[in-house]
């Protein structure tokens, strides 16, 4: 996909009704991928947290209830 096509896709992200009620944990050891995923989900209205690896994910899950990991 060209850069123009990618820009159009990103501009089509819409906030979902009641998305703020859901907590999502994004686990990715690639920081850029993690940040992109978090930004997209936040734009959709979700409560999003990030973790760099499984250990961090388990620690976060011990503190916060996530609806999706």
mmCIF file of N, CA and C in Angstrom, residues 30-56:
data_model
loop_
_atom_site.group_PDB
_atom_site.id
_atom_site.type_symbol
_atom_site.label_atom_id
_atom_site.label_comp_id
_atom_site.label_asym_id
_atom_site.label_seq_id
_atom_site.Cartn_x
_atom_site.Cartn_y
_atom_site.Cartn_z
ATOM 1 N N UNK A 30 8.327 -4.939 20.180
ATOM 2 C CA UNK A 30 8.708 -3.919 19.208
ATOM 3 C C UNK A 30 8.008 -2.632 19.612
ATOM 4 N N UNK A 31 8.767 -1.687 20.133
ATOM 5 C CA UNK A 31 8.186 -0.474 20.706
ATOM 6 C C UNK A 31 7.369 0.329 19.694
ATOM 7 N N UNK A 32 7.848 0.407 18.468
ATOM 8 C CA UNK A 32 7.111 1.171 17.454
ATOM 9 C C UNK A 32 5.764 0.513 17.159
ATOM 10 N N UNK A 33 5.755 -0.794 16.990
ATOM 11 C CA UNK A 33 4.498 -1.516 16.746
ATOM 12 C C UNK A 33 3.547 -1.346 17.926
ATOM 13 N N UNK A 34 4.100 -1.429 19.120
ATOM 14 C CA UNK A 34 3.282 -1.262 20.325
ATOM 15 C C UNK A 34 2.654 0.128 20.353
ATOM 16 N N UNK A 35 3.447 1.154 20.067
ATOM 17 C CA UNK A 35 2.945 2.525 20.098
ATOM 18 C C UNK A 35 1.871 2.760 19.039
ATOM 19 N N UNK A 36 2.069 2.209 17.846
ATOM 20 C CA UNK A 36 1.074 2.359 16.774
ATOM 21 C C UNK A 36 -0.237 1.691 17.182
ATOM 22 N N UNK A 37 -0.146 0.476 17.710
ATOM 23 C CA UNK A 37 -1.343 -0.250 18.141
ATOM 24 C C UNK A 37 -2.077 0.513 19.235
ATOM 25 N N UNK A 38 -1.329 1.025 20.193
ATOM 26 C CA UNK A 38 -1.927 1.773 21.305
ATOM 27 C C UNK A 38 -2.635 3.024 20.779
ATOM 28 N N UNK A 39 -1.989 3.769 19.897
ATOM 29 C CA UNK A 39 -2.590 4.999 19.366
ATOM 30 C C UNK A 39 -3.889 4.710 18.617
ATOM 31 N N UNK A 40 -3.892 3.665 17.793
ATOM 32 C CA UNK A 40 -5.106 3.317 17.040
ATOM 33 C C UNK A 40 -6.237 2.965 17.994
ATOM 34 N N UNK A 41 -5.944 2.120 18.978
ATOM 35 C CA UNK A 41 -6.976 1.709 19.935
ATOM 36 C C UNK A 41 -7.467 2.889 20.772
ATOM 37 N N UNK A 42 -6.555 3.795 21.153
ATOM 38 C CA UNK A 42 -6.961 4.983 21.904
ATOM 39 C C UNK A 42 -7.868 5.875 21.064
ATOM 40 N N UNK A 43 -7.546 6.021 19.778
ATOM 41 C CA UNK A 43 -8.390 6.832 18.899
ATOM 42 C C UNK A 43 -9.782 6.232 18.765
ATOM 43 N N UNK A 44 -9.872 4.920 18.929
ATOM 44 C CA UNK A 44 -11.169 4.253 18.872
ATOM 45 C C UNK A 44 -11.923 4.414 20.186
ATOM 46 N N UNK A 45 -11.234 4.909 21.229
ATOM 47 C CA UNK A 45 -11.886 5.190 22.491
ATOM 48 C C UNK A 45 -11.590 4.221 23.619
ATOM 49 N N UNK A 46 -10.764 3.212 23.360
ATOM 50 C CA UNK A 46 -10.456 2.217 24.387
ATOM 51 C C UNK A 46 -9.461 2.756 25.406
ATOM 52 N N UNK A 47 -9.503 2.196 26.608
ATOM 53 C CA UNK A 47 -8.488 2.431 27.624
ATOM 54 C C UNK A 47 -7.365 1.437 27.323
ATOM 55 N N UNK A 48 -6.170 1.929 27.002
ATOM 56 C CA UNK A 48 -5.106 1.054 26.519
ATOM 57 C C UNK A 48 -3.845 1.232 27.342
ATOM 58 N N UNK A 49 -3.217 0.104 27.627
ATOM 59 C CA UNK A 49 -1.933 0.076 28.327
ATOM 60 C C UNK A 49 -0.972 -0.763 27.502
ATOM 61 N N UNK A 50 0.321 -0.548 27.701
ATOM 62 C CA UNK A 50 1.326 -1.299 26.957
ATOM 63 C C UNK A 50 2.251 -2.063 27.875
ATOM 64 N N UNK A 51 2.758 -3.176 27.361
ATOM 65 C CA UNK A 51 3.767 -3.971 28.057
ATOM 66 C C UNK A 51 4.770 -4.445 27.011
ATOM 67 N N UNK A 52 6.040 -4.497 27.403
ATOM 68 C CA UNK A 52 7.106 -4.848 26.469
ATOM 69 C C UNK A 52 7.359 -6.346 26.349
ATOM 70 N N UNK A 53 6.896 -7.112 27.321
ATOM 71 C CA UNK A 53 7.126 -8.559 27.275
ATOM 72 C C UNK A 53 6.130 -9.267 28.192
ATOM 73 N N UNK A 54 6.221 -10.580 28.220
ATOM 74 C CA UNK A 54 5.287 -11.374 29.013
ATOM 75 C C UNK A 54 5.358 -11.079 30.497
ATOM 76 N N UNK A 55 6.558 -10.832 31.006
ATOM 77 C CA UNK A 55 6.713 -10.531 32.433
ATOM 78 C C UNK A 55 5.971 -9.246 32.794
ATOM 79 N N UNK A 56 6.176 -8.204 31.985
ATOM 80 C CA UNK A 56 5.474 -6.943 32.230
ATOM 81 C C UNK A 56 3.965 -7.119 32.095
#
